[in-house]
mmCIF file of C-alpha atoms and ligand atoms in Angstrom:
data_model
loop_
_atom_site.group_PDB
_atom_site.id
_atom_site.type_symbol
_atom_site.label_atom_id
_atom_site.label_comp_id
_atom_site.label_asym_id
_atom_site.label_seq_id
_atom_site.Cartn_x
_atom_site.Cartn_y
_atom_site.Cartn_z
ATOM 1 C CA MET A 1 -60.998 4.719 75.396
ATOM 2 C CA ILE A 2 -58.574 5.832 72.743
ATOM 3 C CA ALA A 3 -59.110 4.232 69.453
ATOM 4 C CA PRO A 4 -56.105 2.047 68.484
ATOM 5 C CA LEU A 5 -53.775 3.615 65.946
ATOM 6 C CA ARG A 6 -52.482 1.734 62.949
ATOM 7 C CA SER A 7 -49.057 2.490 64.062
ATOM 8 C CA ASP A 8 -47.258 4.721 66.489
ATOM 9 C CA PRO A 9 -47.467 8.404 65.507
ATOM 10 C CA THR A 10 -44.536 10.370 64.464
ATOM 11 C CA ILE A 11 -43.540 13.191 66.787
ATOM 12 C CA VAL A 12 -41.599 16.239 65.701
ATOM 13 C CA ASN A 13 -40.544 18.612 68.396
ATOM 14 C CA VAL A 14 -40.374 22.315 67.681
ATOM 15 C CA ALA A 15 -37.489 23.370 69.932
ATOM 16 C CA LEU A 16 -38.174 26.974 71.194
ATOM 17 C CA GLY A 17 -37.218 26.904 74.753
ATOM 18 C CA GLU A 18 -40.217 27.285 77.129
ATOM 19 C CA ARG A 19 -42.360 27.723 74.020
ATOM 20 C CA SER A 20 -41.449 24.248 72.627
ATOM 21 C CA TYR A 21 -44.142 21.924 71.500
ATOM 22 C CA ASP A 22 -44.724 18.612 69.629
ATOM 23 C CA ILE A 23 -46.286 18.024 66.309
ATOM 24 C CA VAL A 24 -47.936 14.677 66.525
ATOM 25 C CA ILE A 25 -48.430 13.130 63.098
ATOM 26 C CA GLY A 26 -50.500 9.913 62.226
ATOM 27 C CA ARG A 27 -53.582 8.361 60.887
ATOM 28 C CA GLY A 28 -56.133 8.395 63.892
ATOM 29 C CA VAL A 29 -54.453 10.705 66.221
ATOM 30 C CA LEU A 30 -57.461 12.857 66.629
ATOM 31 C CA ALA A 31 -58.783 10.222 69.020
ATOM 32 C CA SER A 32 -56.110 11.265 71.483
ATOM 33 C CA LEU A 33 -56.948 14.935 71.434
ATOM 34 C CA GLY A 34 -58.578 14.837 74.864
ATOM 35 C CA ALA A 35 -55.964 12.762 76.570
ATOM 36 C CA ARG A 36 -53.128 14.865 75.151
ATOM 37 C CA ILE A 37 -54.718 18.074 76.336
ATOM 38 C CA ALA A 38 -55.555 16.664 79.732
ATOM 39 C CA GLY A 39 -51.924 15.604 79.911
ATOM 40 C CA LEU A 40 -50.544 19.100 79.062
ATOM 41 C CA ARG A 41 -53.121 21.212 80.902
ATOM 42 C CA PRO A 42 -54.862 19.171 83.576
ATOM 43 C CA GLY A 43 -58.456 20.616 84.298
ATOM 44 C CA ALA A 44 -58.420 22.994 81.333
ATOM 45 C CA LYS A 45 -61.579 23.721 79.406
ATOM 46 C CA VAL A 46 -61.449 24.150 75.621
ATOM 47 C CA VAL A 47 -63.308 26.091 72.945
ATOM 48 C CA ILE A 48 -63.081 24.522 69.421
ATOM 49 C CA VAL A 49 -63.043 27.119 66.566
ATOM 50 C CA THR A 50 -63.805 25.444 63.161
ATOM 51 C CA ASP A 51 -65.642 26.169 59.904
ATOM 52 C CA ASP A 52 -68.842 24.703 58.489
ATOM 53 C CA ASN A 53 -67.133 22.260 56.104
ATOM 54 C CA VAL A 54 -64.769 20.865 58.712
ATOM 55 C CA ALA A 55 -67.504 20.789 61.248
ATOM 56 C CA ARG A 56 -69.622 18.531 58.993
ATOM 57 C CA TYR A 57 -67.023 15.841 59.014
ATOM 58 C CA HIS A 58 -64.697 16.267 61.998
ATOM 59 C CA LEU A 59 -66.219 18.221 64.872
ATOM 60 C CA GLU A 60 -68.113 15.357 66.476
ATOM 61 C CA PRO A 61 -65.052 12.997 66.487
ATOM 62 C CA ALA A 62 -63.038 15.847 68.010
ATOM 63 C CA GLU A 63 -65.643 16.531 70.693
ATOM 64 C CA ALA A 64 -65.998 12.804 71.421
ATOM 65 C CA ALA A 65 -62.213 12.605 71.968
ATOM 66 C CA LEU A 66 -62.384 15.509 74.484
ATOM 67 C CA ARG A 67 -65.423 14.088 76.138
ATOM 68 C CA GLU A 68 -63.739 10.664 76.587
ATOM 69 C CA ALA A 69 -60.900 12.305 78.493
ATOM 70 C CA GLY A 70 -63.288 14.455 80.671
ATOM 71 C CA VAL A 71 -62.265 17.756 78.887
ATOM 72 C CA ALA A 72 -65.333 20.120 78.798
ATOM 73 C CA ALA A 73 -65.684 21.799 75.374
ATOM 74 C CA SER A 74 -67.711 24.348 73.617
ATOM 75 C CA ARG A 75 -67.709 25.403 69.864
ATOM 76 C CA VAL A 76 -67.546 28.327 67.568
ATOM 77 C CA ILE A 77 -68.385 27.671 63.928
ATOM 78 C CA VAL A 78 -67.489 30.257 61.225
ATOM 79 C CA PRO A 79 -68.218 30.225 57.484
ATOM 80 C CA PRO A 80 -65.476 28.651 55.409
ATOM 81 C CA GLY A 81 -63.071 30.725 53.348
ATOM 82 C CA GLU A 82 -60.575 33.509 53.535
ATOM 83 C CA ALA A 83 -63.419 36.025 54.146
ATOM 84 C CA SER A 84 -63.522 34.744 57.778
ATOM 85 C CA LYS A 85 -59.988 36.253 58.401
ATOM 86 C CA SER A 86 -61.934 39.552 58.800
ATOM 87 C CA TYR A 87 -62.277 42.005 61.753
ATOM 88 C CA ARG A 88 -65.983 41.096 61.822
ATOM 89 C CA VAL A 89 -65.578 37.438 62.160
ATOM 90 C CA PHE A 90 -62.515 37.853 64.497
ATOM 91 C CA GLU A 91 -64.775 39.973 66.784
ATOM 92 C CA GLN A 92 -67.441 37.336 66.745
ATOM 93 C CA VAL A 93 -64.945 34.564 67.573
ATOM 94 C CA CYS A 94 -63.269 36.533 70.335
ATOM 95 C CA GLU A 95 -66.773 37.387 71.884
ATOM 96 C CA ALA A 96 -67.998 33.859 71.631
ATOM 97 C CA ILE A 97 -64.740 32.525 73.394
ATOM 98 C CA VAL A 98 -65.031 35.141 76.076
ATOM 99 C CA ALA A 99 -68.658 34.256 76.517
ATOM 100 C CA SER A 100 -67.831 30.707 77.019
ATOM 101 C CA ARG A 101 -66.172 31.776 80.278
ATOM 102 C CA ILE A 102 -62.699 30.875 79.228
ATOM 103 C CA GLU A 103 -60.114 31.513 81.886
ATOM 104 C CA ARG A 104 -56.394 32.174 81.511
ATOM 105 C CA GLY A 105 -55.560 28.456 81.910
ATOM 106 C CA ASP A 106 -58.072 27.274 79.285
ATOM 107 C CA LEU A 107 -57.515 26.649 75.637
ATOM 108 C CA VAL A 108 -58.567 27.244 72.140
ATOM 109 C CA VAL A 109 -58.474 24.345 69.714
ATOM 110 C CA ALA A 110 -58.215 25.461 66.063
ATOM 111 C CA LEU A 111 -59.764 22.681 64.003
ATOM 112 C CA GLY A 112 -59.446 23.308 60.419
ATOM 113 C CA GLY A 113 -57.245 24.711 57.622
ATOM 114 C CA GLY A 114 -55.052 27.681 57.436
ATOM 115 C CA VAL A 115 -57.865 30.095 57.787
ATOM 116 C CA ILE A 116 -59.030 28.689 61.153
ATOM 117 C CA GLY A 117 -55.558 28.305 62.385
ATOM 118 C CA ASP A 118 -54.666 31.818 61.646
ATOM 119 C CA LEU A 119 -58.033 33.210 62.988
ATOM 120 C CA ALA A 120 -58.262 31.048 66.118
ATOM 121 C CA GLY A 121 -54.500 31.435 66.793
ATOM 122 C CA PHE A 122 -54.819 35.178 66.654
ATOM 123 C CA ALA A 123 -57.849 35.223 68.879
ATOM 124 C CA ALA A 124 -55.887 33.089 71.422
ATOM 125 C CA SER A 125 -52.951 35.519 71.308
ATOM 126 C CA VAL A 126 -55.084 38.426 72.491
ATOM 127 C CA ILE A 127 -57.879 37.113 74.583
ATOM 128 C CA ARG A 128 -57.058 37.725 78.291
ATOM 129 C CA ARG A 129 -53.699 38.942 76.940
ATOM 130 C CA GLY A 130 -52.930 35.518 75.557
ATOM 131 C CA ILE A 131 -54.210 32.020 76.167
ATOM 132 C CA ASP A 132 -52.872 28.685 74.925
ATOM 133 C CA TYR A 133 -54.072 27.026 71.780
ATOM 134 C CA VAL A 134 -53.843 23.756 69.966
ATOM 135 C CA GLN A 135 -53.706 23.324 66.178
ATOM 136 C CA VAL A 136 -55.622 20.370 64.641
ATOM 137 C CA PRO A 137 -54.844 21.019 60.915
ATOM 138 C CA THR A 138 -57.333 19.604 58.424
ATOM 139 C CA THR A 139 -55.808 20.576 55.095
ATOM 140 C CA MET A 140 -52.486 19.622 53.571
ATOM 141 C CA LEU A 141 -51.425 23.282 53.631
ATOM 142 C CA ALA A 142 -52.103 23.514 57.188
ATOM 143 C CA ASP A 143 -50.397 20.238 58.065
ATOM 144 C CA VAL A 144 -47.064 21.281 56.400
ATOM 145 C CA ASP A 145 -47.156 24.994 56.665
ATOM 146 C CA SER A 146 -49.653 27.153 58.674
ATOM 147 C CA SER A 147 -50.147 25.101 61.703
ATOM 148 C CA VAL A 148 -46.361 25.124 62.565
ATOM 149 C CA GLY A 149 -44.455 28.131 63.437
ATOM 150 C CA GLY A 150 -46.719 30.416 65.363
ATOM 151 C CA LYS A 151 -47.697 33.017 62.731
ATOM 152 C CA THR A 152 -51.282 34.054 63.198
ATOM 153 C CA ALA A 153 -53.246 36.744 61.478
ATOM 154 C CA ILE A 154 -56.358 38.289 60.013
ATOM 155 C CA ASP A 155 -56.622 40.357 56.835
ATOM 156 C CA SER A 156 -56.633 44.189 56.453
ATOM 157 C CA ALA A 157 -58.185 46.085 53.606
ATOM 158 C CA HIS A 158 -54.609 46.966 52.792
ATOM 159 C CA GLY A 159 -53.518 43.405 52.359
ATOM 160 C CA LYS A 160 -53.557 39.878 53.679
ATOM 161 C CA ASN A 161 -52.133 38.849 57.111
ATOM 162 C CA LEU A 162 -51.336 42.437 58.103
ATOM 163 C CA ILE A 163 -52.928 42.288 61.555
ATOM 164 C CA GLY A 164 -51.491 39.492 63.577
ATOM 165 C CA ALA A 165 -49.108 38.088 66.111
ATOM 166 C CA PHE A 166 -46.524 35.382 66.677
ATOM 167 C CA HIS A 167 -48.048 32.972 69.022
ATOM 168 C CA GLN A 168 -46.728 29.378 69.168
ATOM 169 C CA PRO A 169 -49.380 26.567 69.856
ATOM 170 C CA ILE A 170 -48.751 24.147 72.723
ATOM 171 C CA LEU A 171 -49.492 21.137 70.414
ATOM 172 C CA VAL A 172 -50.117 20.360 66.840
ATOM 173 C CA LEU A 173 -52.170 17.203 66.293
ATOM 174 C CA ALA A 174 -51.942 16.383 62.530
ATOM 175 C CA ASP A 175 -54.253 13.486 61.868
ATOM 176 C CA THR A 176 -53.586 12.478 58.287
ATOM 177 C CA ALA A 177 -56.859 10.848 57.903
ATOM 178 C CA LEU A 178 -58.671 14.071 58.144
ATOM 179 C CA LEU A 179 -57.390 14.894 54.727
ATOM 180 C CA ASP A 180 -59.526 12.073 53.183
ATOM 181 C CA THR A 181 -62.448 14.400 52.990
ATOM 182 C CA LEU A 182 -60.459 17.325 51.602
ATOM 183 C CA PRO A 183 -61.427 18.170 47.996
ATOM 184 C CA ASP A 184 -58.722 17.006 45.586
ATOM 185 C CA ARG A 185 -58.081 20.565 44.367
ATOM 186 C CA GLU A 186 -57.379 21.651 47.938
ATOM 187 C CA PHE A 187 -55.172 18.586 48.552
ATOM 188 C CA ARG A 188 -53.162 19.296 45.448
ATOM 189 C CA ALA A 189 -52.797 23.053 46.236
ATOM 190 C CA GLY A 190 -51.411 22.004 49.729
ATOM 191 C CA TYR A 191 -48.994 19.680 47.944
ATOM 192 C CA ALA A 192 -47.206 22.607 46.340
ATOM 193 C CA GLU A 193 -46.093 23.737 49.879
ATOM 194 C CA LEU A 194 -45.007 20.228 50.554
ATOM 195 C CA ALA A 195 -42.972 20.014 47.459
ATOM 196 C CA LYS A 196 -41.503 23.408 48.384
ATOM 197 C CA TYR A 197 -39.439 21.800 51.172
ATOM 198 C CA GLY A 198 -37.728 19.547 48.887
ATOM 199 C CA LEU A 199 -37.261 22.248 46.237
ATOM 200 C CA LEU A 200 -35.721 24.708 48.741
ATOM 201 C CA GLY A 201 -33.485 22.596 50.892
ATOM 202 C CA ASP A 202 -33.848 18.800 50.457
ATOM 203 C CA ALA A 203 -33.041 17.266 47.096
ATOM 204 C CA ALA A 204 -33.396 13.738 48.516
ATOM 205 C CA PHE A 205 -36.848 14.412 49.668
ATOM 206 C CA PHE A 206 -37.671 15.947 46.254
ATOM 207 C CA ALA A 207 -36.426 12.705 44.628
ATOM 208 C CA TRP A 208 -38.547 10.653 47.085
ATOM 209 C CA LEU A 209 -41.587 12.783 46.192
ATOM 210 C CA GLU A 210 -40.971 12.222 42.383
ATOM 211 C CA ALA A 211 -41.101 8.491 43.069
ATOM 212 C CA ASN A 212 -43.861 8.392 45.717
ATOM 213 C CA TRP A 213 -46.309 11.319 45.243
ATOM 214 C CA ARG A 214 -49.060 9.093 44.211
ATOM 215 C CA ASP A 215 -48.980 7.338 47.629
ATOM 216 C CA VAL A 216 -48.951 10.697 49.326
ATOM 217 C CA PHE A 217 -52.132 11.518 47.561
ATOM 218 C CA GLY A 218 -53.468 8.093 48.242
ATOM 219 C CA GLY A 219 -53.170 8.434 51.974
ATOM 220 C CA ALA A 220 -50.877 5.553 52.763
ATOM 221 C CA ALA A 221 -47.887 5.664 55.207
ATOM 222 C CA ALA A 222 -46.250 7.801 52.541
ATOM 223 C CA ARG A 223 -48.522 10.760 53.457
ATOM 224 C CA GLU A 224 -47.402 10.509 57.116
ATOM 225 C CA HIS A 225 -43.699 10.284 56.108
ATOM 226 C CA ALA A 226 -44.121 13.429 53.714
ATOM 227 C CA ILE A 227 -45.796 15.452 56.358
ATOM 228 C CA ALA A 228 -43.282 14.520 58.909
ATOM 229 C CA VAL A 229 -40.370 15.488 56.654
ATOM 230 C CA ALA A 230 -42.001 18.811 55.930
ATOM 231 C CA CYS A 231 -42.728 19.605 59.619
ATOM 232 C CA ARG A 232 -39.180 18.663 60.594
ATOM 233 C CA ALA A 233 -37.808 21.090 57.880
ATOM 234 C CA LYS A 234 -40.261 23.859 59.118
ATOM 235 C CA ALA A 235 -39.420 23.258 62.733
ATOM 236 C CA ALA A 236 -35.690 23.470 62.061
ATOM 237 C CA ILE A 237 -36.180 26.805 60.194
ATOM 238 C CA VAL A 238 -38.522 28.210 62.781
ATOM 239 C CA THR A 239 -36.130 27.168 65.588
ATOM 240 C CA ARG A 240 -33.250 29.067 63.774
ATOM 241 C CA ASP A 241 -35.244 32.146 63.031
ATOM 242 C CA GLU A 242 -38.732 32.361 64.787
ATOM 243 C CA ARG A 243 -39.447 35.898 63.761
ATOM 244 C CA GLU A 244 -38.245 35.917 60.273
ATOM 245 C CA THR A 245 -35.259 38.136 60.494
ATOM 246 C CA GLY A 246 -33.251 35.809 58.228
ATOM 247 C CA ASP A 247 -33.437 32.188 57.173
ATOM 248 C CA ARG A 248 -37.216 31.822 57.540
ATOM 249 C CA ALA A 249 -37.563 33.785 54.330
ATOM 250 C CA LEU A 250 -36.502 30.773 52.509
ATOM 251 C CA LEU A 251 -39.965 29.479 53.008
ATOM 252 C CA ASN A 252 -41.079 32.168 50.692
ATOM 253 C CA LEU A 253 -39.642 30.297 47.718
ATOM 254 C CA GLY A 254 -42.168 30.962 44.835
ATOM 255 C CA HIS A 255 -44.039 33.352 46.921
ATOM 256 C CA THR A 256 -43.134 36.724 45.342
ATOM 257 C CA PHE A 257 -44.206 35.606 41.875
ATOM 258 C CA GLY A 258 -47.007 33.485 43.459
ATOM 259 C CA HIS A 259 -48.455 36.311 45.518
ATOM 260 C CA ALA A 260 -48.522 38.654 42.513
ATOM 261 C CA LEU A 261 -50.466 35.972 40.486
ATOM 262 C CA GLU A 262 -52.737 35.322 43.423
ATOM 263 C CA ALA A 263 -53.514 39.065 43.812
ATOM 264 C CA ALA A 264 -53.983 39.553 40.120
ATOM 265 C CA CYS A 265 -56.644 36.887 40.405
ATOM 266 C CA GLY A 266 -58.262 38.821 43.291
ATOM 267 C CA PHE A 267 -57.496 35.920 45.839
ATOM 268 C CA SER A 268 -60.458 34.086 44.275
ATOM 269 C CA ASP A 269 -61.275 30.430 43.329
ATOM 270 C CA ARG A 270 -59.526 31.021 40.008
ATOM 271 C CA LEU A 271 -56.249 30.517 41.688
ATOM 272 C CA LEU A 272 -55.794 28.898 45.129
ATOM 273 C CA HIS A 273 -52.781 29.926 47.262
ATOM 274 C CA GLY A 274 -50.874 26.658 46.716
ATOM 275 C CA GLU A 275 -51.635 26.645 42.834
ATOM 276 C CA ALA A 276 -50.213 30.216 42.886
ATOM 277 C CA ILE A 277 -47.085 29.083 44.710
ATOM 278 C CA ALA A 278 -46.555 26.125 42.205
ATOM 279 C CA ALA A 279 -46.609 28.558 39.452
ATOM 280 C CA GLY A 280 -44.385 30.933 41.430
ATOM 281 C CA MET A 281 -41.837 28.162 42.184
ATOM 282 C CA ALA A 282 -41.805 27.210 38.496
ATOM 283 C CA LEU A 283 -41.103 30.887 37.613
ATOM 284 C CA ALA A 284 -38.415 31.204 40.376
ATOM 285 C CA PHE A 285 -36.585 28.137 38.917
ATOM 286 C CA GLU A 286 -36.891 29.341 35.404
ATOM 287 C CA PHE A 287 -35.677 32.873 36.259
ATOM 288 C CA SER A 288 -32.770 31.419 38.077
ATOM 289 C CA ALA A 289 -31.831 29.510 34.971
ATOM 290 C CA ARG A 290 -32.787 31.853 32.140
ATOM 291 C CA ARG A 291 -32.062 35.241 33.531
ATOM 292 C CA GLN A 292 -29.463 34.564 36.355
ATOM 293 C CA GLY A 293 -27.522 31.693 34.876
ATOM 294 C CA LEU A 294 -27.506 29.918 38.346
ATOM 295 C CA ILE A 295 -28.541 26.557 37.069
ATOM 296 C CA GLY A 296 -29.048 24.743 33.875
ATOM 297 C CA MET A 297 -32.439 24.783 32.074
ATOM 298 C CA SER A 298 -32.636 20.935 32.452
ATOM 299 C CA GLU A 299 -32.465 21.190 36.386
ATOM 300 C CA ALA A 300 -35.224 23.919 36.235
ATOM 301 C CA LYS A 301 -37.325 21.697 33.992
ATOM 302 C CA ARG A 302 -37.072 18.804 36.401
ATOM 303 C CA ALA A 303 -38.580 20.965 39.200
ATOM 304 C CA ILE A 304 -41.291 22.231 36.901
ATOM 305 C CA ARG A 305 -42.174 18.762 35.468
ATOM 306 C CA HIS A 306 -42.848 17.325 38.925
ATOM 307 C CA LEU A 307 -45.205 20.243 39.831
ATOM 308 C CA ALA A 308 -47.011 19.691 36.383
ATOM 309 C CA ASP A 309 -47.133 15.916 36.761
ATOM 310 C CA VAL A 310 -49.253 16.248 40.012
ATOM 311 C CA GLY A 311 -51.568 18.523 38.119
ATOM 312 C CA LEU A 312 -50.439 21.940 39.495
ATOM 313 C CA PRO A 313 -50.277 25.097 37.270
ATOM 314 C CA THR A 314 -46.680 25.886 36.299
ATOM 315 C CA ARG A 315 -47.194 28.469 33.540
ATOM 316 C CA ILE A 316 -49.058 31.808 33.497
ATOM 317 C CA LYS A 317 -51.144 30.401 30.767
ATOM 318 C CA ASP A 318 -52.350 27.495 32.928
ATOM 319 C CA ILE A 319 -54.219 30.003 34.992
ATOM 320 C CA PRO A 320 -57.843 30.361 33.802
ATOM 321 C CA GLY A 321 -59.188 33.680 32.754
ATOM 322 C CA SER A 322 -57.563 36.635 31.039
ATOM 323 C CA PRO A 323 -53.869 37.057 31.993
ATOM 324 C CA PRO A 324 -52.601 40.029 34.062
ATOM 325 C CA SER A 325 -50.384 42.609 32.314
ATOM 326 C CA VAL A 326 -46.692 42.887 33.037
ATOM 327 C CA ASP A 327 -47.277 46.269 34.539
ATOM 328 C CA GLN A 328 -49.831 44.853 36.947
ATOM 329 C CA LEU A 329 -47.561 42.009 38.013
ATOM 330 C CA MET A 330 -44.633 44.301 38.594
ATOM 331 C CA GLU A 331 -46.776 46.758 40.632
ATOM 332 C CA LEU A 332 -47.946 43.841 42.686
ATOM 333 C CA ILE A 333 -44.374 42.600 43.202
ATOM 334 C CA ALA A 334 -43.323 46.187 44.183
ATOM 335 C CA GLN A 335 -46.070 46.354 46.680
ATOM 336 C CA ASP A 336 -45.183 43.050 48.173
ATOM 337 C CA LYS A 337 -41.406 43.493 48.185
ATOM 338 C CA LYS A 338 -40.698 47.205 48.392
ATOM 339 C CA VAL A 339 -38.294 47.614 45.448
ATOM 340 C CA ARG A 340 -35.388 49.705 46.715
ATOM 341 C CA ARG A 341 -33.414 51.556 44.019
ATOM 342 C CA GLY A 342 -34.665 49.225 41.434
ATOM 343 C CA MET A 343 -33.542 46.194 43.467
ATOM 344 C CA LEU A 344 -35.660 43.531 44.954
ATOM 345 C CA ILE A 345 -35.223 40.578 47.201
ATOM 346 C CA LEU A 346 -36.048 37.260 45.724
ATOM 347 C CA ILE A 347 -35.600 33.484 46.678
ATOM 348 C CA LEU A 348 -33.498 32.049 44.002
ATOM 349 C CA VAL A 349 -32.128 28.557 43.522
ATOM 350 C CA ARG A 350 -28.692 26.973 42.682
ATOM 351 C CA GLY A 351 -30.478 23.756 42.060
ATOM 352 C CA VAL A 352 -33.234 21.541 43.440
ATOM 353 C CA GLY A 353 -32.802 21.550 47.089
ATOM 354 C CA ALA A 354 -30.586 24.764 47.050
ATOM 355 C CA ALA A 355 -32.554 27.908 47.497
ATOM 356 C CA PHE A 356 -30.959 31.105 48.797
ATOM 357 C CA ILE A 357 -32.003 34.728 49.531
ATOM 358 C CA GLU A 358 -30.834 37.098 46.764
ATOM 359 C CA ARG A 359 -31.012 40.672 47.956
ATOM 360 C CA GLY A 360 -30.053 42.510 44.809
ATOM 361 C CA VAL A 361 -32.219 41.366 41.977
ATOM 362 C CA ASP A 362 -32.577 43.911 39.316
ATOM 363 C CA ALA A 363 -36.293 44.729 38.851
ATOM 364 C CA ARG A 364 -35.788 45.213 35.081
ATOM 365 C CA GLU A 365 -34.576 41.564 34.762
ATOM 366 C CA VAL A 366 -37.750 40.450 36.308
ATOM 367 C CA ARG A 367 -39.818 42.648 34.132
ATOM 368 C CA THR A 368 -38.155 41.335 30.974
ATOM 369 C CA PHE A 369 -38.549 37.804 32.101
ATOM 370 C CA LEU A 370 -42.331 38.160 33.024
ATOM 371 C CA SER A 371 -42.911 39.924 29.681
ATOM 372 C CA GLU A 372 -41.436 36.852 27.958
ATOM 373 C CA LYS A 373 -43.465 34.447 29.903
ATOM 374 C CA LEU A 374 -46.660 36.425 29.214
ATOM 375 C CA ALA A 375 -45.886 36.450 25.536
ATOM 376 C CA GLU A 376 -45.625 32.566 25.585
ATOM 377 C CA ARG A 377 -49.458 32.377 25.675
HETATM 378 N N1 NAD B 1 -49.706 31.011 59.569
HETATM 379 C C1 NAD B 1 -49.011 30.652 58.593
HETATM 380 O O1 NAD B 1 -47.705 30.422 58.768
HETATM 381 C C2 NAD B 1 -49.677 30.397 57.253
HETATM 382 C C3 NAD B 1 -48.800 29.730 56.312
HETATM 383 C C4 NAD B 1 -49.500 29.512 55.041
HETATM 384 C C5 NAD B 1 -50.910 29.978 54.862
HETATM 385 N N2 NAD B 1 -51.427 30.517 55.898
HETATM 386 C C6 NAD B 1 -52.852 30.924 55.745
HETATM 387 O O2 NAD B 1 -53.595 29.833 55.441
HETATM 388 C C7 NAD B 1 -54.814 30.150 54.611
HETATM 389 C C8 NAD B 1 -55.054 28.991 53.728
HETATM 390 O O3 NAD B 1 -55.229 27.737 54.374
HETATM 391 P P1 NAD B 1 -55.910 26.478 53.656
HETATM 392 O O4 NAD B 1 -55.367 26.398 52.273
HETATM 393 O O5 NAD B 1 -55.874 25.413 54.578
HETATM 394 O O6 NAD B 1 -57.459 27.144 53.460
HETATM 395 P P2 NAD B 1 -58.777 26.931 54.379
HETATM 396 O O7 NAD B 1 -58.571 26.853 55.669
HETATM 397 O O8 NAD B 1 -59.737 27.923 53.760
HETATM 398 O O9 NAD B 1 -59.237 25.435 53.830
HETATM 399 C C9 NAD B 1 -59.547 25.303 52.495
HETATM 400 C C10 NAD B 1 -61.015 24.732 52.131
HETATM 401 O O10 NAD B 1 -61.118 23.358 52.650
HETATM 402 C C11 NAD B 1 -62.124 23.231 53.549
HETATM 403 N N3 NAD B 1 -61.655 22.125 54.571
HETATM 404 C C12 NAD B 1 -60.635 22.196 55.330
HETATM 405 N N4 NAD B 1 -60.422 21.023 55.816
HETATM 406 C C13 NAD B 1 -61.209 20.156 55.292
HETATM 407 C C14 NAD B 1 -61.385 18.679 55.347
HETATM 408 N N5 NAD B 1 -60.693 18.024 56.096
HETATM 409 N N6 NAD B 1 -62.331 18.117 54.569
HETATM 410 C C15 NAD B 1 -63.241 18.923 53.798
HETATM 411 N N7 NAD B 1 -63.088 20.301 53.631
HETATM 412 C C16 NAD B 1 -62.120 20.897 54.390
HETATM 413 C C17 NAD B 1 -62.340 24.548 54.196
HETATM 414 O O11 NAD B 1 -63.616 24.639 54.718
HETATM 415 C C18 NAD B 1 -62.021 25.438 52.977
HETATM 416 O O12 NAD B 1 -63.240 25.588 52.296
HETATM 417 C C19 NAD B 1 -54.596 31.538 54.146
HETATM 418 O O13 NAD B 1 -55.443 32.374 54.897
HETATM 419 C C20 NAD B 1 -53.060 31.737 54.395
HETATM 420 O O14 NAD B 1 -52.807 33.188 54.640
HETATM 421 C C21 NAD B 1 -50.942 30.788 56.960
HETATM 422 ZN ZN1 ZN B 2 -47.569 29.654 50.942
#
């Protein structure tokens, strides 16, 4: 029997022709996992890929939901953390999935955050030349970002996410109650990616977040609403530009500065991805105001204030440990962005909710700006 939901789930469709799928969002929707899979792929078996932390809280309910619908399931549990997006763990996961006698019509279920989604999704993209998979995101970041859009990858010694594939899931089941067990710091980091949708293209949503962010953290209906808005925004962008040849790059607001900070911190616990993106978005707003004259400083301050209010880092000096040098940051930006003739591509803003892709930013302007920011300490 499917446990009763508090209310009907919200369904957001990602319209990609024959690769279209639904994102089902709501408190308690995990209980419908088996019934939904049986509906989409009658008779299919599944392998659940998850990590130790998620398994502790959510694996048994997921397995129970499958069992109740008569869906046979096996499991693969990997250690938590980015280190699992490695060739070694990828090989282990692929071998375990193949050993469970998965056939072409069977499915992988990625139960976890972005690490599990990327790892299990990439495994699904290559096993038997591609089998279907379902995303069951368990972090805020995965709910609003990594579970939607079909980017899957593992890391190379040369950089993050360099070995991967586009492979869309057949279903995303976003149970907002799963976030109740997420550490506060992880939730907050994921919130940065949520706020990003307001900052890049939806001023009304940003204003709503300014008024309602406490309820989003609290887990009320506001959380479902916020995740649904973000998923709709991401679905619209992915539908327009599945393979990031244009518009999809807007989703990288804050990511050039953010990645440089994240890399300078060695991709460690010192600075989580979402925290780096919060600081990166704050820098992108301030750069747009102070160095490009695109917006007034008060508009930039409004964006930055909200991120700071929820407890995210917005200044380089908010990052614990010794700061990077401007040379180090510029080198990391150049690696990320391939500066051509001293020009780089940045996502800049003409206001809250009005981001755009600027293809000719003078790298010297960025250097001057970052030098000033580093001197603020
Ligand atoms: N594919 C994409 O489009 C895309 C987009 C953004 C980020 N990513 C990738 O996502 C990854 C980051 O994802 P993340 O922030 O979700 O990290 P994560 O998957 O490592 O999860 C963060 C931590 O929370 C734990 N956890 C997860 N769910 C939990 C729960 N419900 N309760 C308790 N603990 C829980 C995990 O075990 C882990 O320790 C990065 O590898 C990044 O490259 C991919
Ligand atoms: Zn991101």
